[in-house]
mmCIF file of C-alpha atoms and ligand atoms in Angstrom:
data_model
loop_
_atom_site.group_PDB
_atom_site.id
_atom_site.type_symbol
_atom_site.label_atom_id
_atom_site.label_comp_id
_atom_site.label_asym_id
_atom_site.label_seq_id
_atom_site.Cartn_x
_atom_site.Cartn_y
_atom_site.Cartn_z
ATOM 1 C CA MET J 1 62.442 164.934 24.169
ATOM 2 C CA ALA J 2 62.156 161.325 25.217
ATOM 3 C CA GLY J 3 64.504 159.960 27.853
ATOM 4 C CA ALA J 4 67.460 158.106 26.391
ATOM 5 C CA GLY J 5 67.756 155.541 29.159
ATOM 6 C CA GLY J 6 64.357 153.883 28.806
ATOM 7 C CA GLY J 7 65.715 150.340 28.972
ATOM 8 C CA MET J 8 68.093 150.931 31.836
ATOM 9 C CA LEU J 9 66.491 148.616 34.379
ATOM 10 C CA GLY J 10 66.371 144.849 34.508
ATOM 11 C CA SER J 11 70.036 143.874 34.461
ATOM 12 C CA CYS J 12 70.753 144.263 38.183
ATOM 13 C CA SER J 13 74.025 145.999 37.353
ATOM 14 C CA CYS J 14 75.430 148.864 39.376
ATOM 15 C CA LYS J 15 73.712 152.175 38.689
ATOM 16 C CA ILE J 16 74.458 155.425 40.496
ATOM 17 C CA GLY J 17 71.702 158.040 40.598
ATOM 18 C CA PRO J 18 72.419 161.338 42.294
ATOM 19 C CA SER J 19 69.471 162.972 44.033
ATOM 20 C CA ILE J 20 69.146 166.613 43.065
ATOM 21 C CA LEU J 21 67.224 167.473 46.257
ATOM 22 C CA ASN J 22 70.159 169.312 47.798
ATOM 23 C CA ALA J 23 71.490 170.638 44.491
ATOM 24 C CA ASP J 24 71.017 174.224 43.318
ATOM 25 C CA LEU J 25 67.378 173.892 42.250
ATOM 26 C CA SER J 26 67.445 177.323 40.621
ATOM 27 C CA ASN J 27 69.919 175.872 38.114
ATOM 28 C CA LEU J 28 68.415 172.443 37.667
ATOM 29 C CA ALA J 29 69.420 172.006 34.018
ATOM 30 C CA SER J 30 73.077 172.775 34.655
ATOM 31 C CA GLU J 31 73.084 170.656 37.817
ATOM 32 C CA ALA J 32 71.648 167.743 35.817
ATOM 33 C CA ARG J 33 74.310 168.200 33.161
ATOM 34 C CA ARG J 34 77.084 168.454 35.745
ATOM 35 C CA LEU J 35 76.034 165.242 37.502
ATOM 36 C CA MET J 36 75.614 163.240 34.300
ATOM 37 C CA ASP J 37 78.972 164.532 33.039
ATOM 38 C CA CYS J 38 80.522 163.283 36.281
ATOM 39 C CA GLY J 39 79.523 159.701 35.500
ATOM 40 C CA ALA J 40 76.009 159.321 36.932
ATOM 41 C CA ASP J 41 73.844 156.624 35.321
ATOM 42 C CA TYR J 42 70.538 158.336 36.041
ATOM 43 C CA LEU J 43 68.972 161.218 37.941
ATOM 44 C CA HIS J 44 66.845 160.637 41.026
ATOM 45 C CA LEU J 45 64.190 163.362 41.178
ATOM 46 C CA ASP J 46 62.428 163.735 44.531
ATOM 47 C CA VAL J 47 58.806 164.822 44.257
ATOM 48 C CA MET J 48 57.243 165.826 47.590
ATOM 49 C CA ASP J 49 53.675 167.045 47.987
ATOM 50 C CA GLY J 50 53.564 168.381 51.557
ATOM 51 C CA HIS J 51 51.068 165.622 52.513
ATOM 52 C CA PHE J 52 52.845 162.297 52.248
ATOM 53 C CA VAL J 53 55.955 164.001 53.603
ATOM 54 C CA PRO J 54 56.308 167.288 55.467
ATOM 55 C CA ASN J 55 58.162 169.038 52.642
ATOM 56 C CA MET J 56 57.464 170.195 49.093
ATOM 57 C CA THR J 57 59.647 170.192 46.010
ATOM 58 C CA PHE J 58 58.298 170.287 42.462
ATOM 59 C CA GLY J 59 55.793 168.650 40.140
ATOM 60 C CA HIS J 60 55.581 167.691 36.489
ATOM 61 C CA PRO J 61 55.906 171.213 35.003
ATOM 62 C CA VAL J 62 59.451 171.382 36.365
ATOM 63 C CA VAL J 63 60.225 167.854 35.169
ATOM 64 C CA LYS J 64 58.906 168.775 31.727
ATOM 65 C CA SER J 65 61.171 171.836 31.610
ATOM 66 C CA LEU J 66 64.168 169.807 32.732
ATOM 67 C CA ARG J 67 63.455 167.223 30.028
ATOM 68 C CA GLN J 68 64.035 169.943 27.406
ATOM 69 C CA HIS J 69 67.643 170.100 28.629
ATOM 70 C CA SER J 70 68.453 166.522 29.562
ATOM 71 C CA ASP J 71 68.428 163.070 27.968
ATOM 72 C CA ALA J 72 69.102 161.401 31.316
ATOM 73 C CA PHE J 73 67.001 158.559 32.675
ATOM 74 C CA PHE J 74 64.592 160.201 35.157
ATOM 75 C CA ASP J 75 63.830 158.142 38.248
ATOM 76 C CA MET J 76 60.856 159.886 39.834
ATOM 77 C CA HIS J 77 60.752 159.299 43.578
ATOM 78 C CA MET J 78 57.101 160.096 44.184
ATOM 79 C CA MET J 79 56.703 161.016 47.849
ATOM 80 C CA VAL J 80 53.062 161.879 47.294
ATOM 81 C CA ALA J 81 49.682 160.816 48.611
ATOM 82 C CA GLY J 82 47.443 159.326 45.899
ATOM 83 C CA PRO J 83 50.230 158.638 43.381
ATOM 84 C CA GLU J 84 47.672 157.597 40.742
ATOM 85 C CA GLN J 85 46.802 161.226 40.020
ATOM 86 C CA TRP J 86 50.421 162.033 39.095
ATOM 87 C CA ILE J 87 50.970 159.245 36.557
ATOM 88 C CA GLU J 88 49.798 160.943 33.383
ATOM 89 C CA GLY J 89 51.485 164.251 34.160
ATOM 90 C CA MET J 90 54.819 162.601 34.845
ATOM 91 C CA ARG J 91 54.572 160.444 31.739
ATOM 92 C CA ASP J 92 53.844 163.505 29.602
ATOM 93 C CA ALA J 93 56.718 165.353 31.267
ATOM 94 C CA GLY J 94 59.187 162.674 30.130
ATOM 95 C CA ALA J 95 59.655 160.562 33.258
ATOM 96 C CA ASN J 96 61.135 157.080 32.742
ATOM 97 C CA LEU J 97 60.624 155.360 36.075
ATOM 98 C CA PHE J 98 57.733 156.157 38.408
ATOM 99 C CA THR J 99 58.473 154.998 41.938
ATOM 100 C CA PHE J 100 55.632 155.371 44.411
ATOM 101 C CA HIS J 101 55.304 154.322 48.024
ATOM 102 C CA VAL J 102 53.306 151.273 49.111
ATOM 103 C CA GLU J 103 52.073 153.359 52.049
ATOM 104 C CA ALA J 104 50.590 156.007 49.738
ATOM 105 C CA THR J 105 47.722 154.111 48.122
ATOM 106 C CA ASP J 106 45.101 151.504 49.001
ATOM 107 C CA ASP J 107 45.431 149.988 45.553
ATOM 108 C CA VAL J 108 49.080 149.141 44.975
ATOM 109 C CA LYS J 109 48.323 146.597 42.220
ATOM 110 C CA GLY J 110 46.079 149.074 40.406
ATOM 111 C CA CYS J 111 48.701 151.803 40.607
ATOM 112 C CA ILE J 112 51.396 149.462 39.242
ATOM 113 C CA ARG J 113 49.114 148.580 36.337
ATOM 114 C CA LYS J 114 48.336 152.234 35.561
ATOM 115 C CA VAL J 115 52.018 153.216 35.547
ATOM 116 C CA LYS J 116 52.774 150.400 33.110
ATOM 117 C CA GLU J 117 49.804 151.292 30.910
ATOM 118 C CA ALA J 118 51.141 154.845 30.813
ATOM 119 C CA GLY J 119 54.365 153.428 29.337
ATOM 120 C CA MET J 120 56.718 154.058 32.244
ATOM 121 C CA GLN J 121 58.740 151.613 34.259
ATOM 122 C CA VAL J 122 57.514 151.171 37.805
ATOM 123 C CA GLY J 123 59.134 151.044 41.206
ATOM 124 C CA ILE J 124 57.696 150.648 44.682
ATOM 125 C CA GLY J 125 59.230 152.172 47.756
ATOM 126 C CA LEU J 126 58.909 151.493 51.441
ATOM 127 C CA LYS J 127 59.468 153.790 54.389
ATOM 128 C CA PRO J 128 61.719 152.740 57.285
ATOM 129 C CA LYS J 129 58.834 151.628 59.509
ATOM 130 C CA THR J 130 57.230 149.448 56.821
ATOM 131 C CA PRO J 131 58.219 145.757 57.024
ATOM 132 C CA VAL J 132 59.755 144.338 53.887
ATOM 133 C CA ASP J 133 57.197 141.563 53.477
ATOM 134 C CA VAL J 134 54.603 144.222 52.611
ATOM 135 C CA VAL J 135 56.232 144.520 49.162
ATOM 136 C CA PHE J 136 56.701 140.799 48.491
ATOM 137 C CA PRO J 137 53.294 140.380 46.811
ATOM 138 C CA TYR J 138 54.229 143.047 44.233
ATOM 139 C CA VAL J 139 57.880 142.344 43.472
ATOM 140 C CA GLU J 140 57.209 140.178 40.412
ATOM 141 C CA ASP J 141 55.146 143.001 38.901
ATOM 142 C CA VAL J 142 57.619 145.855 39.288
ATOM 143 C CA ASP J 143 60.952 146.890 37.784
ATOM 144 C CA MET J 144 62.529 148.070 41.011
ATOM 145 C CA VAL J 145 62.109 148.130 44.794
ATOM 146 C CA LEU J 146 63.276 151.166 46.768
ATOM 147 C CA VAL J 147 64.317 150.635 50.371
ATOM 148 C CA MET J 148 64.377 154.000 52.155
ATOM 149 C CA THR J 149 67.357 154.381 54.445
ATOM 150 C CA VAL J 150 66.088 157.613 55.987
ATOM 151 C CA GLU J 151 62.609 158.850 56.876
ATOM 152 C CA PRO J 152 61.517 160.425 53.551
ATOM 153 C CA GLY J 153 61.208 164.202 53.354
ATOM 154 C CA PHE J 154 64.665 165.704 53.573
ATOM 155 C CA GLY J 155 68.171 165.290 52.214
ATOM 156 C CA GLY J 156 71.252 165.181 54.393
ATOM 157 C CA GLN J 157 69.980 162.740 57.028
ATOM 158 C CA LYS J 158 71.863 159.891 58.672
ATOM 159 C CA PHE J 159 71.886 156.492 56.928
ATOM 160 C CA MET J 160 69.823 153.888 58.808
ATOM 161 C CA ALA J 161 71.984 150.775 58.816
ATOM 162 C CA ASP J 162 69.135 148.829 60.411
ATOM 163 C CA MET J 163 67.356 148.877 57.033
ATOM 164 C CA MET J 164 69.959 146.509 55.559
ATOM 165 C CA PRO J 165 68.111 143.332 56.598
ATOM 166 C CA LYS J 166 65.307 144.442 54.253
ATOM 167 C CA VAL J 167 67.758 144.692 51.360
ATOM 168 C CA GLN J 168 69.250 141.310 52.287
ATOM 169 C CA ALA J 169 65.808 139.697 52.449
ATOM 170 C CA LEU J 170 64.909 141.026 49.014
ATOM 171 C CA ARG J 171 68.253 140.013 47.499
ATOM 172 C CA ALA J 172 68.012 136.521 48.998
ATOM 173 C CA LYS J 173 64.653 135.990 47.294
ATOM 174 C CA TYR J 174 65.199 137.937 44.054
ATOM 175 C CA LYS J 175 68.699 137.559 42.589
ATOM 176 C CA SER J 176 68.192 139.840 39.596
ATOM 177 C CA LEU J 177 65.860 142.448 41.056
ATOM 178 C CA ASP J 178 66.916 146.086 40.854
ATOM 179 C CA ILE J 179 67.096 147.186 44.499
ATOM 180 C CA GLU J 180 67.581 150.868 45.223
ATOM 181 C CA VAL J 181 68.668 152.470 48.489
ATOM 182 C CA ASP J 182 68.033 156.129 49.209
ATOM 183 C CA GLY J 183 69.027 158.338 52.094
ATOM 184 C CA GLY J 184 72.380 159.067 53.689
ATOM 185 C CA VAL J 185 74.307 156.962 51.187
ATOM 186 C CA GLY J 186 77.870 158.061 50.501
ATOM 187 C CA PRO J 187 81.456 156.784 50.683
ATOM 188 C CA SER J 188 81.164 156.067 54.417
ATOM 189 C CA THR J 189 77.965 153.997 54.168
ATOM 190 C CA ILE J 190 78.173 152.408 50.730
ATOM 191 C CA ASP J 191 79.890 149.240 52.003
ATOM 192 C CA LEU J 192 76.860 148.278 54.074
ATOM 193 C CA ALA J 193 74.405 148.922 51.245
ATOM 194 C CA ALA J 194 76.520 147.164 48.613
ATOM 195 C CA GLU J 195 77.197 144.101 50.764
ATOM 196 C CA ALA J 196 73.504 143.812 51.614
ATOM 197 C CA GLY J 197 72.766 143.572 47.889
ATOM 198 C CA ALA J 198 71.657 147.030 46.738
ATOM 199 C CA ASN J 199 72.624 147.791 43.135
ATOM 200 C CA MET J 200 70.890 151.129 42.500
ATOM 201 C CA ILE J 201 72.476 153.780 44.654
ATOM 202 C CA VAL J 202 70.869 157.134 45.266
ATOM 203 C CA SER J 203 73.264 159.634 46.752
ATOM 204 C CA GLY J 204 72.322 163.249 47.319
ATOM 205 C CA THR J 205 74.436 165.347 49.636
ATOM 206 C CA ALA J 206 77.554 163.169 49.354
ATOM 207 C CA VAL J 207 77.711 163.669 45.584
ATOM 208 C CA VAL J 208 76.085 167.035 45.012
ATOM 209 C CA ARG J 209 77.955 168.878 47.766
ATOM 210 C CA SER J 210 81.294 167.225 47.053
ATOM 211 C CA ASP J 211 84.189 169.186 45.555
ATOM 212 C CA ASN J 212 84.778 166.144 43.384
ATOM 213 C CA PRO J 213 81.479 164.464 42.450
ATOM 214 C CA ARG J 214 83.175 162.348 39.807
ATOM 215 C CA GLU J 215 85.443 160.791 42.393
ATOM 216 C CA VAL J 216 82.547 160.110 44.791
ATOM 217 C CA ILE J 217 80.471 158.496 42.033
ATOM 218 C CA GLY J 218 83.523 156.387 41.111
ATOM 219 C CA GLN J 219 83.979 155.276 44.723
ATOM 220 C CA LEU J 220 80.333 154.272 45.056
ATOM 221 C CA ARG J 221 80.470 152.363 41.784
ATOM 222 C CA GLY J 222 83.671 150.588 42.778
ATOM 223 C CA LYS J 223 82.155 149.263 45.998
ATOM 224 C CA VAL J 224 78.946 148.090 44.359
ATOM 225 C CA ASP J 225 80.749 146.425 41.447
ATOM 226 C CA GLU J 226 83.016 144.654 43.930
ATOM 227 C CA ALA J 227 80.051 143.381 45.969
ATOM 228 C CA ILE J 228 78.224 142.197 42.828
ATOM 229 C CA GLN J 229 81.312 140.319 41.648
ATOM 230 C CA LYS J 230 81.741 138.708 45.078
ATOM 231 C CA ALA J 231 78.102 137.645 45.200
ATOM 232 C CA ASN J 232 78.369 136.158 41.693
ATOM 233 C CA LEU J 233 81.423 134.119 42.706
ATOM 234 C CA GLU J 234 79.639 132.808 45.791
ATOM 235 C CA ARG J 235 76.558 131.701 43.870
HETATM 236 O O1 5SP M 1 64.143 160.812 49.033
HETATM 237 C C1 5SP M 1 65.010 161.372 49.665
HETATM 238 C C2 5SP M 1 64.704 162.054 50.948
HETATM 239 O O2 5SP M 1 63.361 161.894 51.210
HETATM 240 C C3 5SP M 1 66.392 161.273 49.130
HETATM 241 O O3 5SP M 1 66.422 161.107 47.747
HETATM 242 C C4 5SP M 1 67.410 162.219 49.640
HETATM 243 O O4 5SP M 1 67.223 163.488 49.137
HETATM 244 C C5 5SP M 1 68.799 161.771 49.332
HETATM 245 O O5 5SP M 1 69.682 162.698 49.810
HETATM 246 P P1 5SP M 1 70.856 162.329 50.832
HETATM 247 O O6 5SP M 1 70.241 161.653 52.011
HETATM 248 O O7 5SP M 1 71.767 161.407 50.070
HETATM 249 O O8 5SP M 1 71.448 163.641 51.154
HETATM 250 FE FE1 FE2 M 2 64.585 160.060 47.064
#
Protein backbone atom coordinates (compact mmCIF):
# COMPACT_ATOMS: atom_id res chain seq x y z
CA MET A 1 0.00 0.00 0.00
CA ALA A 2 1.50 3.32 -0.98
CA GLY A 3 1.42 6.19 1.48
CA ALA A 4 -1.44 8.60 0.86
CA GLY A 5 0.41 11.72 1.94
CA GLY A 6 3.20 11.69 -0.63
CA GLY A 7 2.87 15.37 -1.51
CA MET A 8 2.54 16.62 2.03
CA LEU A 9 5.71 18.69 2.19
CA GLY A 10 6.57 21.96 0.52
CA SER A 11 3.82 24.28 1.70
CA CYS A 12 5.34 25.27 5.05
CA SER A 13 1.94 24.86 6.70
CA CYS A 14 1.48 23.50 10.19
CA LYS A 15 1.83 19.73 10.40
CA ILE A 16 1.69 17.71 13.60
CA GLY A 17 3.46 14.34 13.62
CA PRO A 18 3.27 12.23 16.75
CA SER A 19 6.32 10.10 17.49
CA ILE A 20 5.34 6.53 18.27
CA LEU A 21 8.56 5.89 20.23
CA ASN A 22 6.79 5.91 23.58
CA ALA A 23 3.57 4.38 22.26
CA ASP A 24 2.61 0.74 22.79
CA LEU A 25 4.93 -0.75 20.16
CA SER A 26 3.31 -4.16 20.52
CA ASN A 27 0.15 -2.60 19.06
CA LEU A 28 1.72 -0.35 16.47
CA ALA A 29 -1.12 -0.58 13.93
CA SER A 30 -3.79 0.42 16.43
CA GLU A 31 -1.57 3.14 17.89
CA ALA A 32 -1.06 4.54 14.37
CA ARG A 33 -4.79 4.48 13.76
CA ARG A 34 -5.54 6.11 17.11
CA LEU A 35 -3.10 8.97 16.51
CA MET A 36 -4.26 9.64 12.96
CA ASP A 37 -7.89 9.53 14.11
CA CYS A 38 -7.01 12.15 16.72
CA GLY A 39 -6.01 14.65 14.03
CA ALA A 40 -2.32 13.95 13.36
CA ASP A 41 -1.04 14.97 9.91
CA TYR A 42 1.68 12.34 9.74
CA LEU A 43 3.50 9.73 11.80
CA HIS A 44 7.08 10.23 12.93
CA LEU A 45 8.78 6.82 13.09
CA ASP A 46 12.05 6.72 15.02
CA VAL A 47 14.57 4.23 13.67
CA MET A 48 17.56 3.65 15.96
CA ASP A 49 20.39 1.25 15.20
CA GLY A 50 22.31 1.04 18.50
CA HIS A 51 25.35 2.69 16.83
CA PHE A 52 24.40 6.24 15.92
CA VAL A 53 22.40 6.39 19.15
CA PRO A 54 22.60 4.19 22.23
CA ASN A 55 19.17 2.64 21.71
CA MET A 56 17.45 0.35 19.21
CA THR A 57 13.93 0.38 17.84
CA PHE A 58 12.92 -1.24 14.56
CA GLY A 59 13.86 -1.48 10.90
CA HIS A 60 12.09 -1.75 7.57
CA PRO A 61 10.32 -5.09 8.19
CA VAL A 62 8.27 -3.42 10.92
CA VAL A 63 7.61 -0.37 8.74
CA LYS A 64 6.49 -2.67 5.93
CA SER A 65 4.06 -4.45 8.27
CA LEU A 66 2.71 -1.15 9.56
CA ARG A 67 2.18 0.05 5.99
CA GLN A 68 -0.30 -2.81 5.49
CA HIS A 69 -2.48 -1.14 8.13
CA SER A 70 -1.93 2.56 7.58
CA ASP A 71 -2.20 5.11 4.77
CA ALA A 72 -0.49 7.77 6.88
CA PHE A 73 2.49 9.77 5.66
CA PHE A 74 5.54 8.06 7.22
CA ASP A 75 8.32 10.40 8.30
CA MET A 76 11.28 8.12 8.96
CA HIS A 77 13.64 9.63 11.51
CA MET A 78 16.74 7.63 10.68
CA MET A 79 19.02 7.69 13.72
CA VAL A 80 21.43 5.31 12.04
CA ALA A 81 25.07 5.23 11.02
CA GLY A 82 25.54 4.86 7.25
CA PRO A 83 22.00 5.89 6.28
CA GLU A 84 22.69 5.02 2.62
CA GLN A 85 22.29 1.30 3.33
CA TRP A 86 18.73 1.81 4.64
CA ILE A 87 17.34 3.75 1.67
CA GLU A 88 16.11 0.92 -0.51
CA GLY A 89 14.62 -1.06 2.36
CA MET A 90 12.67 1.92 3.64
CA ARG A 91 11.46 2.83 0.17
CA ASP A 92 10.24 -0.73 -0.40
CA ALA A 93 8.58 -0.71 3.02
CA GLY A 94 6.46 2.31 2.05
CA ALA A 95 8.29 5.21 3.69
CA ASN A 96 7.46 8.70 2.38
CA LEU A 97 10.11 10.92 3.91
CA PHE A 98 13.61 9.70 4.75
CA THR A 99 15.29 12.00 7.25
CA PHE A 100 18.91 11.21 8.02
CA HIS A 101 21.46 13.00 10.16
CA VAL A 102 24.24 15.14 8.69
CA GLU A 103 26.54 13.65 11.33
CA ALA A 104 25.88 10.10 10.10
CA THR A 105 27.57 10.13 6.70
CA ASP A 106 30.64 11.58 4.99
CA ASP A 107 28.65 12.07 1.81
CA VAL A 108 25.58 14.13 2.64
CA LYS A 109 25.05 15.27 -0.98
CA GLY A 110 25.32 11.70 -2.25
CA CYS A 111 22.85 10.44 0.34
CA ILE A 112 20.35 13.19 -0.55
CA ARG A 113 20.64 12.22 -4.21
CA LYS A 114 20.14 8.51 -3.49
CA VAL A 115 17.03 9.14 -1.38
CA LYS A 116 15.53 11.22 -4.19
CA GLU A 117 16.44 8.63 -6.81
CA ALA A 118 14.67 6.05 -4.66
CA GLY A 119 11.52 8.18 -4.97
CA MET A 120 11.23 9.40 -1.39
CA GLN A 121 11.24 12.91 -0.05
CA VAL A 122 14.35 13.78 1.91
CA GLY A 123 15.07 15.50 5.19
CA ILE A 124 18.30 16.23 7.01
CA GLY A 125 18.58 16.39 10.76
CA LEU A 126 21.10 17.87 13.12
CA LYS A 127 21.95 16.92 16.68
CA PRO A 128 22.04 19.56 19.43
CA LYS A 129 25.82 19.98 19.32
CA THR A 130 25.93 20.47 15.54
CA PRO A 131 25.95 24.14 14.46
CA VAL A 132 23.17 25.13 12.11
CA ASP A 133 25.47 26.39 9.36
CA VAL A 134 26.53 22.78 8.74
CA VAL A 135 23.18 22.22 6.97
CA PHE A 136 23.11 25.46 4.97
CA PRO A 137 24.91 23.98 1.95
CA TYR A 138 22.18 21.32 1.62
CA VAL A 139 18.97 23.20 2.38
CA GLU A 140 18.13 23.96 -1.26
CA ASP A 141 18.37 20.24 -2.06
CA VAL A 142 16.11 18.87 0.66
CA ASP A 143 12.40 18.90 1.50
CA MET A 144 12.81 19.41 5.22
CA VAL A 145 15.32 20.25 7.95
CA LEU A 146 14.99 18.63 11.38
CA VAL A 147 16.35 20.52 14.36
CA MET A 148 16.72 18.11 17.29
CA THR A 149 15.61 19.63 20.57
CA VAL A 150 16.92 16.73 22.65
CA GLU A 151 19.97 14.49 22.32
CA PRO A 152 18.62 11.75 20.00
CA GLY A 153 18.06 8.28 21.43
CA PHE A 154 15.16 8.44 23.85
CA GLY A 155 11.67 9.84 24.22
CA GLY A 156 10.51 11.79 27.23
CA GLN A 157 13.50 14.14 27.56
CA LYS A 158 13.48 17.84 28.37
CA PHE A 159 13.08 20.32 25.49
CA MET A 160 16.28 22.27 24.80
CA ALA A 161 15.14 25.86 24.37
CA ASP A 162 18.69 26.84 23.41
CA MET A 163 18.13 25.14 20.04
CA MET A 164 15.64 27.84 19.01
CA PRO A 165 18.30 30.15 17.51
CA LYS A 166 18.96 27.39 14.95
CA VAL A 167 15.29 27.36 13.97
CA GLN A 168 15.26 31.17 13.81
CA ALA A 169 18.38 31.22 11.63
CA LEU A 170 16.86 28.74 9.20
CA ARG A 171 13.51 30.56 9.10
CA ALA A 172 15.21 33.92 8.54
CA LYS A 173 16.99 32.54 5.47
CA TYR A 174 14.32 30.16 4.13
CA LYS A 175 10.76 31.50 4.43
CA SER A 176 9.00 28.48 2.95
CA LEU A 177 11.22 25.67 4.20
CA ASP A 178 9.60 22.88 6.19
CA ILE A 179 11.37 23.01 9.56
CA GLU A 180 10.73 20.20 12.01
CA VAL A 181 11.47 20.16 15.74
CA ASP A 182 11.72 16.92 17.67
CA GLY A 183 12.20 16.20 21.34
CA GLY A 184 10.33 17.37 24.41
CA VAL A 185 7.74 19.29 22.41
CA GLY A 186 4.31 19.59 24.01
CA PRO A 187 1.81 22.20 25.19
CA SER A 188 4.34 23.75 27.59
CA THR A 189 7.11 24.19 25.00
CA ILE A 190 5.24 24.70 21.74
CA ASP A 191 5.20 28.50 22.05
CA LEU A 192 8.98 28.69 21.81
CA ALA A 193 9.17 26.34 18.83
CA ALA A 194 6.29 28.00 16.97
CA GLU A 195 7.56 31.54 17.53
CA ALA A 196 11.04 30.53 16.37
CA GLY A 197 9.50 29.40 13.07
CA ALA A 198 9.08 25.62 13.27
CA ASN A 199 6.08 24.34 11.30
CA MET A 200 6.48 20.56 11.55
CA ILE A 201 5.98 19.49 15.13
CA VAL A 202 6.99 16.09 16.40
CA SER A 203 5.50 15.30 19.77
CA GLY A 204 5.91 11.93 21.43
CA THR A 205 5.19 11.61 25.12
CA ALA A 206 2.96 14.69 25.32
CA VAL A 207 0.55 13.27 22.74
CA VAL A 208 0.89 9.52 23.10
CA ARG A 209 0.67 9.44 26.90
CA SER A 210 -2.09 12.04 27.11
CA ASP A 211 -5.62 11.09 28.18
CA ASN A 212 -6.79 13.37 25.39
CA PRO A 213 -4.40 13.23 22.41
CA ARG A 214 -6.89 15.03 20.19
CA GLU A 215 -6.91 18.02 22.49
CA VAL A 216 -3.09 18.11 22.70
CA ILE A 217 -2.75 17.90 18.91
CA GLY A 218 -5.32 20.72 18.63
CA GLN A 219 -3.38 22.88 21.09
CA LEU A 220 -0.11 22.37 19.23
CA ARG A 221 -1.77 23.17 15.92
CA GLY A 222 -3.40 26.29 17.32
CA LYS A 223 -0.09 27.73 18.49
CA VAL A 224 1.72 26.99 15.24
CA ASP A 225 -1.09 28.36 13.07
CA GLU A 226 -1.12 31.51 15.19
CA ALA A 227 2.64 31.99 14.83
CA ILE A 228 2.49 31.40 11.05
CA GLN A 229 -0.30 33.96 10.69
CA LYS A 230 1.65 36.49 12.78
CA ALA A 231 4.80 35.97 10.73
CA ASN A 232 2.82 36.40 7.49
CA LEU A 233 1.36 39.69 8.72
CA GLU A 234 4.81 40.97 9.67
CA ARG A 235 6.34 40.15 6.30
O1 LIG B 1 13.84 11.21 17.91
C1 LIG B 1 13.42 11.26 19.04
C2 LIG B 1 14.28 10.90 20.20
O2 LIG B 1 15.53 10.56 19.71
C3 LIG B 1 12.03 11.75 19.22
O3 LIG B 1 11.23 11.52 18.10
C4 LIG B 1 11.34 11.49 20.50
O4 LIG B 1 10.97 10.16 20.61
C5 LIG B 1 10.15 12.35 20.69
O5 LIG B 1 9.55 12.04 21.88
P1 LIG B 1 9.28 13.12 23.03
O6 LIG B 1 10.58 13.79 23.34
O7 LIG B 1 8.29 14.08 22.44
O8 LIG B 1 8.76 12.31 24.14
FE1 LIG C 1 12.49 11.50 16.26
